[in-house]
Every structure is written in C-alpha cells, then in structure tokens.
CSV table of C-alpha atoms in Angstrom, one decimal:
chain,number,residue,atom,x,y,z
L,20,UNK,CA,114.4,91.9,103.6
L,21,UNK,CA,115.7,90.1,106.5
L,22,UNK,CA,113.7,89.5,109.8
L,23,UNK,CA,116.1,92.3,111.3
L,24,UNK,CA,114.9,94.9,108.9
L,25,UNK,CA,111.4,93.9,109.6
L,26,UNK,CA,111.8,94.3,113.3
L,27,UNK,CA,113.4,97.6,113.0
L,28,UNK,CA,110.6,98.8,110.7
L,29,UNK,CA,108.0,97.5,113.4
L,30,UNK,CA,109.9,99.5,116.2
L,31,UNK,CA,109.3,102.7,113.9
L,32,UNK,CA,105.8,101.8,113.5
L,33,UNK,CA,104.9,101.2,117.0
L,34,UNK,CA,107.1,99.9,119.8
L,35,UNK,CA,104.4,98.6,122.1
L,36,UNK,CA,104.1,94.8,122.1
L,37,UNK,CA,100.8,93.7,120.3
L,38,UNK,CA,101.3,96.2,117.5
L,39,UNK,CA,105.0,95.3,117.1
L,40,UNK,CA,104.4,91.7,116.9
L,41,UNK,CA,101.3,92.4,114.4
L,42,UNK,CA,103.5,94.4,112.0
L,43,UNK,CA,106.0,91.7,112.0
L,44,UNK,CA,103.5,88.9,111.4
L,45,UNK,CA,101.9,91.0,108.6
L,46,UNK,CA,105.3,91.7,106.9
L,47,UNK,CA,106.3,88.0,107.3
L,48,UNK,CA,102.8,86.8,106.0
L,49,UNK,CA,103.4,89.2,102.8
L,50,UNK,CA,106.8,87.8,101.9
L,51,UNK,CA,105.5,84.3,102.3
L,52,UNK,CA,102.5,85.1,99.7
L,53,UNK,CA,104.7,86.6,97.3
L,54,UNK,CA,107.5,83.6,97.0
L,55,UNK,CA,106.1,80.4,95.9
L,56,UNK,CA,108.0,77.0,95.9
L,57,UNK,CA,108.1,75.2,92.5
L,58,UNK,CA,105.5,72.6,93.5
L,59,UNK,CA,102.9,75.3,94.5
L,60,UNK,CA,101.1,76.4,91.4
L,61,UNK,CA,98.8,79.5,92.1
L,62,UNK,CA,95.7,79.8,89.9
L,63,UNK,CA,97.1,82.7,87.9
L,64,UNK,CA,95.7,83.9,84.2
L,65,UNK,CA,97.0,81.6,81.3
L,66,UNK,CA,96.5,82.7,77.7
L,67,UNK,CA,95.7,80.3,75.0
L,68,UNK,CA,99.2,79.4,74.1
L,69,UNK,CA,99.8,78.2,77.7
L,70,UNK,CA,101.7,81.4,78.5
L,71,UNK,CA,101.3,82.7,82.1
L,72,UNK,CA,102.4,85.8,83.7
L,73,UNK,CA,106.0,87.1,84.1
L,74,UNK,CA,108.0,85.6,86.9
L,75,UNK,CA,111.2,86.3,88.8
L,76,UNK,CA,112.9,82.9,89.2
L,77,UNK,CA,115.6,81.7,91.6
L,78,UNK,CA,117.4,78.8,90.1
L,79,UNK,CA,118.8,76.0,92.1
L,80,UNK,CA,122.1,77.6,91.6
L,81,UNK,CA,121.3,80.7,93.2
L,82,UNK,CA,120.8,82.9,90.0
L,83,UNK,CA,117.8,85.0,89.6
L,84,UNK,CA,116.0,85.3,86.0
L,85,UNK,CA,113.3,87.0,84.6
L,86,UNK,CA,110.8,84.3,82.8
L,87,UNK,CA,107.6,83.6,81.6
L,88,UNK,CA,105.5,80.7,83.4
L,89,UNK,CA,104.4,78.3,80.9
L,90,UNK,CA,101.9,75.5,81.1
L,91,UNK,CA,101.8,72.3,78.9
L,92,UNK,CA,98.6,70.6,77.8
L,93,UNK,CA,98.5,68.6,81.1
L,94,UNK,CA,99.2,72.0,83.1
L,95,UNK,CA,102.4,71.1,84.3
L,96,UNK,CA,104.4,74.5,85.0
L,97,UNK,CA,107.8,75.3,83.6
L,98,UNK,CA,109.5,78.8,82.9
L,99,UNK,CA,111.5,80.2,79.9
L,100,UNK,CA,113.7,83.2,79.8
L,101,UNK,CA,114.1,86.0,77.1
L,102,UNK,CA,116.8,83.7,75.5
L,103,UNK,CA,114.2,81.1,75.4
L,104,UNK,CA,116.1,78.7,78.0
L,105,UNK,CA,113.6,76.5,79.6
L,106,UNK,CA,113.8,76.0,83.5
L,107,UNK,CA,112.1,72.8,84.7
L,108,UNK,CA,110.5,73.0,88.1
L,109,UNK,CA,113.2,70.8,89.4
L,110,UNK,CA,115.4,73.8,88.6
L,111,UNK,CA,113.8,76.2,90.5
L,112,UNK,CA,114.2,77.3,94.0
L,113,UNK,CA,111.3,79.5,94.3
L,114,UNK,CA,109.4,82.1,91.9
L,115,UNK,CA,107.6,85.2,92.3
L,116,UNK,CA,105.3,86.9,90.0
L,117,UNK,CA,106.4,90.4,88.7
L,118,UNK,CA,103.1,91.9,89.2
L,119,UNK,CA,103.2,90.9,93.0
L,120,UNK,CA,106.5,92.7,93.3
L,121,UNK,CA,105.2,96.1,92.0
L,122,UNK,CA,104.0,98.3,94.6
L,123,UNK,CA,100.5,99.3,93.9
L,124,UNK,CA,100.8,102.7,95.5
L,125,UNK,CA,104.0,105.1,95.8
C-alpha cells in the first residue's frame, strides 16, 4: 500500500480535512505496527523449543520469504524457512507476523 492509495481511500471515507487526516494517520499507524525492523523484537509467544510465530520476512536482497521466528537460549532472534535456510537478522530488512496480516473480519 502506498501513501497515494491511503489518500484515495481517505477521500472516499470523508473528504473533510480533520477526518481525512485522521484516516491517513490511522492507516499509516497500522502499517508501522505490522512491519518490524530486525532489531525490534516484539513480545510474542514462543514454544518450549524456542520457535515463535510464522512471519513474512523481506530479506536484504528484496526477496520475501515465509519463515518461522526462532529464538536461541539468549533470546536472539533469527528466522528459518520451510527449506530450513536460516536468515540472521543482518540479512533481514523487515518482517511481519502472518497473524497480523490476516484480516480479522471480512
């Protein structure tokens, strides 16, 4: 989603200045809450094996992968995909938890 898309949707929502700005600010806030920088480790559930939630990661090469968030015994985070390729945080541009990307209501 681009800023132009948000602004077009805001005009359809309400073209008056205050509601328009509120709509745009809310959409931008949501996008910033979903996507995390690699050094940002939100408090999410971890099982006994150190496996966290399924994530969509964007690698530093610009490739998107679906991977599990993993934590070592010192709670350092890294990711591994279905082919067991490991991605360290230095290889990640950003990530989002799959559960945060799924709509709660259709």
